[in-house]
Amino acid sequence: MNKTAIALLALLASSASLAATPWQKITQPVPGSAQSIGSFSNGCIVG
């Protein structure tokens, strides 16, 4: 039973790291001037 719990915890930990999207892997701003995308209520800034 102890091995099963360890295997389950390892599976949960590895699945969380594999679920990262490509956008989450960006660590610095993209080059270029800043631009707003979307509206003021649901938008973001690029650059």
GROMACS .gro file of N, CA and C in nm, residues 6-32:
model
   81
    6ILE      N    1   0.305   0.614  -0.294
    6ILE     CA    2   0.421   0.683  -0.352
    6ILE      C    3   0.405   0.695  -0.503
    7ALA      N    4   0.358   0.590  -0.566
    7ALA     CA    5   0.337   0.593  -0.711
    7ALA      C    6   0.229   0.695  -0.748
    8LEU      N    7   0.123   0.702  -0.670
    8LEU     CA    8   0.017   0.798  -0.696
    8LEU      C    9   0.067   0.941  -0.680
    9LEU      N   10   0.143   0.967  -0.577
    9LEU     CA   11   0.199   1.101  -0.556
    9LEU      C   12   0.296   1.139  -0.668
   10ALA      N   13   0.376   1.045  -0.713
   10ALA     CA   14   0.468   1.072  -0.823
   10ALA      C   15   0.392   1.101  -0.952
   11LEU      N   16   0.285   1.030  -0.975
   11LEU     CA   17   0.203   1.053  -1.095
   11LEU      C   18   0.139   1.191  -1.090
   12LEU      N   19   0.087   1.230  -0.976
   12LEU     CA   20   0.025   1.362  -0.963
   12LEU      C   21   0.127   1.473  -0.980
   13ALA      N   22   0.245   1.457  -0.924
   13ALA     CA   23   0.349   1.559  -0.935
   13ALA      C   24   0.398   1.574  -1.079
   14SER      N   25   0.412   1.463  -1.149
   14SER     CA   26   0.462   1.471  -1.286
   14SER      C   27   0.355   1.523  -1.382
   15SER      N   28   0.230   1.493  -1.359
   15SER     CA   29   0.125   1.541  -1.448
   15SER      C   30   0.107   1.692  -1.437
   16ALA      N   31   0.131   1.750  -1.321
   16ALA     CA   32   0.119   1.895  -1.306
   16ALA      C   33   0.228   1.967  -1.384
   17SER      N   34   0.347   1.913  -1.387
   17SER     CA   35   0.455   1.979  -1.460
   17SER      C   36   0.440   1.960  -1.610
   18LEU      N   37   0.380   1.852  -1.654
   18LEU     CA   38   0.360   1.829  -1.796
   18LEU      C   39   0.242   1.909  -1.852
   19ALA      N   40   0.156   1.960  -1.765
   19ALA     CA   41   0.039   2.033  -1.809
   19ALA      C   42   0.069   2.180  -1.839
   20ALA      N   43   0.192   2.224  -1.824
   20ALA     CA   44   0.227   2.363  -1.850
   20ALA      C   45   0.211   2.395  -1.998
   21THR      N   46   0.154   2.510  -2.025
   21THR     CA   47   0.135   2.554  -2.164
   21THR      C   48   0.262   2.624  -2.212
   22PRO      N   49   0.279   2.638  -2.341
   22PRO     CA   50   0.398   2.709  -2.392
   22PRO      C   51   0.407   2.853  -2.340
   23TRP      N   52   0.293   2.917  -2.315
   23TRP     CA   53   0.297   3.055  -2.265
   23TRP      C   54   0.354   3.061  -2.124
   24GLN      N   55   0.340   2.958  -2.047
   24GLN     CA   56   0.393   2.957  -1.912
   24GLN      C   57   0.544   2.939  -1.909
   25LYS      N   58   0.602   2.898  -2.020
   25LYS     CA   59   0.746   2.877  -2.025
   25LYS      C   60   0.823   3.003  -2.064
   26ILE      N   61   0.754   3.110  -2.103
   26ILE     CA   62   0.820   3.236  -2.139
   26ILE      C   63   0.867   3.304  -2.011
   27THR      N   64   0.996   3.336  -2.005
   27THR     CA   65   1.052   3.394  -1.884
   27THR      C   66   1.088   3.541  -1.897
   28GLN      N   67   1.081   3.597  -2.018
   28GLN     CA   68   1.114   3.737  -2.037
   28GLN      C   69   1.021   3.798  -2.141
   29PRO      N   70   1.008   3.930  -2.144
   29PRO     CA   71   0.919   3.993  -2.241
   29PRO      C   72   0.965   3.970  -2.385
   30VAL      N   73   0.871   3.971  -2.476
   30VAL     CA   74   0.904   3.957  -2.617
   30VAL      C   75   0.960   4.089  -2.668
   31PRO      N   76   1.047   4.086  -2.770
   31PRO     CA   77   1.105   4.210  -2.820
   31PRO      C   78   1.000   4.295  -2.892
   32GLY      N   79   1.026   4.425  -2.897
   32GLY     CA   80   0.936   4.517  -2.966
   32GLY      C   81   0.869   4.612  -2.870
   0.00000   0.00000   0.00000
